[in-house]
Short mmCIF file of C-alpha atoms in Angstrom, two decimals:
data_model
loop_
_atom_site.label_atom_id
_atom_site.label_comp_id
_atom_site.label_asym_id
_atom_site.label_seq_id
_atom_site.Cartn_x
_atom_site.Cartn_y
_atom_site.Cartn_z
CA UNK I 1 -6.98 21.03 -10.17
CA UNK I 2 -4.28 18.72 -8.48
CA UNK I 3 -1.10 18.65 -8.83
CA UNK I 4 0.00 15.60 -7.69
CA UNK I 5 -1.67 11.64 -7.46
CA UNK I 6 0.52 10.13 -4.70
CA UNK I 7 -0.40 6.38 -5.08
CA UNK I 8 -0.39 3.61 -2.20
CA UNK I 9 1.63 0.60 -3.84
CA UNK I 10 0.13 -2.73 -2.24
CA UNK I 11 -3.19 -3.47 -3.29
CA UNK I 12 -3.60 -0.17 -5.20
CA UNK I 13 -0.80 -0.35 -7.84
CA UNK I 14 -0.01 -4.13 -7.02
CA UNK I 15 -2.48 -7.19 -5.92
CA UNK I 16 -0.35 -7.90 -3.66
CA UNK I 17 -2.19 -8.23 -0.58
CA UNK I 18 -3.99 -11.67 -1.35
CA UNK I 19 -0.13 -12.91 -1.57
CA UNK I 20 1.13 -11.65 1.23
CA UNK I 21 -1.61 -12.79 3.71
CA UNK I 22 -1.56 -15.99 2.93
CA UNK I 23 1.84 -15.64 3.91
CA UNK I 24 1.31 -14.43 7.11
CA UNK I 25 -1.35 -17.07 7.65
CA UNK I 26 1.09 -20.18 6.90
CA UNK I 27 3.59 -17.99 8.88
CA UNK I 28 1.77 -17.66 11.90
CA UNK I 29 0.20 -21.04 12.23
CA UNK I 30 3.57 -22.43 12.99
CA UNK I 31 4.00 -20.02 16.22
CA UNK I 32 0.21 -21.38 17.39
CA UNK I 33 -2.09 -18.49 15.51
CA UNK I 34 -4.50 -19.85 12.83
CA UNK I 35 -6.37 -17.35 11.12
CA UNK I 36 -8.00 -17.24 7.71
CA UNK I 37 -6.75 -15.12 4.97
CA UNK I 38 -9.65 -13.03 5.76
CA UNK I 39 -8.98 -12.71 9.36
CA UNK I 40 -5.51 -11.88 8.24
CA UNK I 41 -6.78 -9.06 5.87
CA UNK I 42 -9.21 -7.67 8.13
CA UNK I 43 -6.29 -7.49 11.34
CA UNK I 44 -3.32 -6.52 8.79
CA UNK I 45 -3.85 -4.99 5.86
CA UNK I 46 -2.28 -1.37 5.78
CA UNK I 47 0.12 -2.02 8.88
CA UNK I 48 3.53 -2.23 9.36
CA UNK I 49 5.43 -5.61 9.82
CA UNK I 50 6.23 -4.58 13.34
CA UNK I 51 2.79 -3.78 13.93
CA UNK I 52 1.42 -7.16 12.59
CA UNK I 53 3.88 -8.65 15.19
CA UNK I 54 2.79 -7.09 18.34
CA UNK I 55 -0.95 -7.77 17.12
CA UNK I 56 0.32 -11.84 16.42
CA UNK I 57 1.68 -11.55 19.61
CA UNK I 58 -1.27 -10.43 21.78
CA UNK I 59 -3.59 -12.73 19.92
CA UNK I 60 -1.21 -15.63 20.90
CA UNK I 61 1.24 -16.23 18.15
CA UNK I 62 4.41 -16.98 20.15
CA UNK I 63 6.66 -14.71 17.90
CA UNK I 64 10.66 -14.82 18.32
CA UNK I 65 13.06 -12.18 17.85
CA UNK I 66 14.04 -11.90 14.41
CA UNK I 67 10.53 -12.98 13.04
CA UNK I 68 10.07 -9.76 11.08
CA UNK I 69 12.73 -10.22 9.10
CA UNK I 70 12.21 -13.94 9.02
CA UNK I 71 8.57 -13.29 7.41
CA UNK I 72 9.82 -10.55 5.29
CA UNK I 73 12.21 -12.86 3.25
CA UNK I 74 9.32 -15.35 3.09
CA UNK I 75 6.98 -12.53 1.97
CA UNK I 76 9.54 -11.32 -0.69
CA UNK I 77 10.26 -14.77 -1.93
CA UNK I 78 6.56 -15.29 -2.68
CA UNK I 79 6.38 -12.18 -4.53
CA UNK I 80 9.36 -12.99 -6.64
CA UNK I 81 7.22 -15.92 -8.19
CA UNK I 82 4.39 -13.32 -9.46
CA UNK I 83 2.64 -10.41 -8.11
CA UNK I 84 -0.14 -8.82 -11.31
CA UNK I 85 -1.00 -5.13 -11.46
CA UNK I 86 -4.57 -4.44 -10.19
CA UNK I 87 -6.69 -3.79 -13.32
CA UNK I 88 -6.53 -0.67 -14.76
CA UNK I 89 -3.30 0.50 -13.45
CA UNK I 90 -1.14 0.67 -16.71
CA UNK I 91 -3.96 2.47 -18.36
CA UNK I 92 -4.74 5.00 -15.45
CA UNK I 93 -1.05 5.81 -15.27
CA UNK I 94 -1.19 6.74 -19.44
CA UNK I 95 -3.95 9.12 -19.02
CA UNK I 96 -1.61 10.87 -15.93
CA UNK I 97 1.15 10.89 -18.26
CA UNK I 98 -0.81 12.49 -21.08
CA UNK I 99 -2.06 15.07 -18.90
CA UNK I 100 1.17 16.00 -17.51
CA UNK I 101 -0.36 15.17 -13.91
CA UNK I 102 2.66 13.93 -11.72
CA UNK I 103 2.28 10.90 -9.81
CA UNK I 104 4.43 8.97 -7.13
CA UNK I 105 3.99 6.08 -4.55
CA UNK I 106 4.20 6.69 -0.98
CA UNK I 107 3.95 2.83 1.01
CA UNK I 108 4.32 1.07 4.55
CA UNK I 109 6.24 -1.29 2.67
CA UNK I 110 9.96 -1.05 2.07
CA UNK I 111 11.89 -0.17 -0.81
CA UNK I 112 12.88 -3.68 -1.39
CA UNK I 113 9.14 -4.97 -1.52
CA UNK I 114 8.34 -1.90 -3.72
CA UNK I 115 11.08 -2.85 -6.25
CA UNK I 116 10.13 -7.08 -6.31
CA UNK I 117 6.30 -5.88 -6.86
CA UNK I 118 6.83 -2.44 -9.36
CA UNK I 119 9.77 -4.49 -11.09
CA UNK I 120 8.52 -7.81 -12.51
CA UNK I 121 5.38 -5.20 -13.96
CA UNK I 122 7.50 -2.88 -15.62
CA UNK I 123 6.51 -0.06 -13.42
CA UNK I 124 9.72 0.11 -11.18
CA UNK I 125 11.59 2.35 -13.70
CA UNK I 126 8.95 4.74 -13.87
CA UNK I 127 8.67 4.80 -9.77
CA UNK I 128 11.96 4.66 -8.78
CA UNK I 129 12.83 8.28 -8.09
CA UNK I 130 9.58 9.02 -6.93
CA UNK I 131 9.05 6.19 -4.97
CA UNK I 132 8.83 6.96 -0.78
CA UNK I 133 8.97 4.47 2.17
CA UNK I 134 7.74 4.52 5.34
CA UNK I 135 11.01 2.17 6.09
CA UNK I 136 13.10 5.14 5.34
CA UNK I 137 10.91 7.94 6.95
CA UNK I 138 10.55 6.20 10.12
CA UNK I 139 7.29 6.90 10.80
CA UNK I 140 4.35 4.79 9.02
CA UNK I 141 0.61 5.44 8.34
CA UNK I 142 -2.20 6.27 10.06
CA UNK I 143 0.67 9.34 10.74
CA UNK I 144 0.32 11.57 8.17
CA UNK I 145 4.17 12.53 7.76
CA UNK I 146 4.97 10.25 5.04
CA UNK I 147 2.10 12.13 2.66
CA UNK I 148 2.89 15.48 3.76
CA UNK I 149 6.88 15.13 3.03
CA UNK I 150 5.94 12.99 -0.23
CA UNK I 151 3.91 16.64 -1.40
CA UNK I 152 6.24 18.62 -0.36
CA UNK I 153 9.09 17.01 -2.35
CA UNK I 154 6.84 18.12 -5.30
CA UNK I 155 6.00 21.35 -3.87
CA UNK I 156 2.35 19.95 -4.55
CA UNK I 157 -0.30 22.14 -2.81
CA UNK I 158 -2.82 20.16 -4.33
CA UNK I 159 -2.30 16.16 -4.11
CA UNK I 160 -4.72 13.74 -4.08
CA UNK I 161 -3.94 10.07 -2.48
CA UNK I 162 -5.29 6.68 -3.83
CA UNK I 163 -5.26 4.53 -1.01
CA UNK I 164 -7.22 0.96 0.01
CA UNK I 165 -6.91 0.93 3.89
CA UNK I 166 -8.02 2.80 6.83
CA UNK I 167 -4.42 3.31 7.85
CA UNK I 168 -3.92 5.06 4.43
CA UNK I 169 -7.33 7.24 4.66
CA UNK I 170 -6.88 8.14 7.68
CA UNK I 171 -3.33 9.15 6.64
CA UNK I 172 -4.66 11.18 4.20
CA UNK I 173 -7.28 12.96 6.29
CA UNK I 174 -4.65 13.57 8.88
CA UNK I 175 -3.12 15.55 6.15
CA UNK I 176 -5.58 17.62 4.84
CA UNK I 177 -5.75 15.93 1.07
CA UNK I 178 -8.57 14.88 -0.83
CA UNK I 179 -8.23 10.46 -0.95
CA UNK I 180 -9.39 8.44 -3.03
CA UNK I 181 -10.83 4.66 -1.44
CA UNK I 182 -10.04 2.28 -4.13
CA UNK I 183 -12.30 -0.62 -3.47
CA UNK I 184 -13.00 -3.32 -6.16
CA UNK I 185 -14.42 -6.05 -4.25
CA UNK I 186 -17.28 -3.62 -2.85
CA UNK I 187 -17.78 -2.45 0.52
CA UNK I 188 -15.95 0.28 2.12
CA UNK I 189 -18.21 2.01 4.53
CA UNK I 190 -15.54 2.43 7.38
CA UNK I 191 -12.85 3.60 4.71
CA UNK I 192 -15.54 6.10 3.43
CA UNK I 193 -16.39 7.41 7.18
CA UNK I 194 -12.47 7.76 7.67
CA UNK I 195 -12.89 10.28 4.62
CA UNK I 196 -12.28 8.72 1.08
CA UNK I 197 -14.34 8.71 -1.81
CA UNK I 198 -14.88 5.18 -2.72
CA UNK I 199 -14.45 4.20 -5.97
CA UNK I 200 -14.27 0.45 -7.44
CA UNK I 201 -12.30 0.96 -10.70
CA UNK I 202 -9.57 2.54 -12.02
CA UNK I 203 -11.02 3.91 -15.11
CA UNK I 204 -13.20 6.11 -12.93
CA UNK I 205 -10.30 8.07 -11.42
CA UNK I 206 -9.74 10.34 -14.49
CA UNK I 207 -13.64 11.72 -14.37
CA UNK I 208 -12.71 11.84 -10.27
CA UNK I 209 -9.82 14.07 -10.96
CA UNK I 210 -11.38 16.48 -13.91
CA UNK I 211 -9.54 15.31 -16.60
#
């Protein structure tokens, strides 16, 4: 049985990633990169900022210093406008509750992005102590640190991680837990050869986790 679900926030809690692509996209076409928001998906999704940088970079984008932070606040402010739950999430999170199975959210993303996206779905209250950033661990996934300090704040020997990248699977095999590949638009093969179990609702994950 597990004792923990340690949840990836961005495009497993949040749709978020749709948003913030298309922000990169508009963002990078003005330093001479044009990709397509699927181009941007397929290159970014499950990276850090500084990461998507040197990538921009050595594909062409002529970045200057500053432009993380420059494409954070533009990422931010187009999160502020509206950012939905993915489906199933408010639901999931009652049967965890009602099982007494603890759950947290371990992300690439910062605190700040964490609070815009949790906060305007009425899920920042219930993540807020439990919340865990690879901003303020310093090191990011594919490294499996963040997941393996997030169960040991719980003194979980048992978590299991939701995750929707290969960064985060591979995270999660790095560490030794059972994860979860969350993909609702189909596919998956190279998140399933990293080591998840793909799955393409959230209303499977109690029967996944034996409750």
């Amino acid at each position: 049985m597990h004792d923990l679900v340690i949840f990836d926030c961005d495009g497993v809690l949040v749709d978020s990633e749709p948003l913030s692509n298309q922000v990169l996209v508009d963002n990078l076409a003005r330093y001479g990169l044009n990709l397509t928001i699927e181009d941007s998906m397929k290159l970014f999704v499950g990276g850090t900022m500084t990461g998507v940088r040197d990538k921009a970079r050595a594909l062409g984008a002529e970045l200057p210093t500053g432009w993380v932070d420059e494409v954070y606040a533009e990422t931010y402010d187009r999160l502020r406008l509206g950012v939905q739950l993915m489906p199933g999430v408010a639901d999931l999170l009652a049967v965890l509750e009602a099982n007494g199975l603890p759950f947290c959210v371990a992300s690439n993303g910062s605190p700040d992005k964490m609070q815009i996206t949790l906060g305007q779905n009425g899920l920042w209250d219930r993540f807020r102590d439990v919340a865990f950033s690879a901003h303020v661990l310093g090191t990011a996934k594919p490294d499996p640190t963040l997941f393996l300090a997030t169960a040991e704040r719980f003194n979980a020997v048992n978590p299991v991680v939701i995750e929707d990248s290969l960064s985060g699977v591979t995270a999660a095999s790095r560490a030794h837990m059972r994860c979860l590949a969350y993909v609702p638009h189909g596919g998956g093969k190279k998140l399933a050869d990293a080591g998840g179990e793909v799955f393409s609702d959230m209303a499977q994950v109690p029967a996944l986790l034996g409750i």
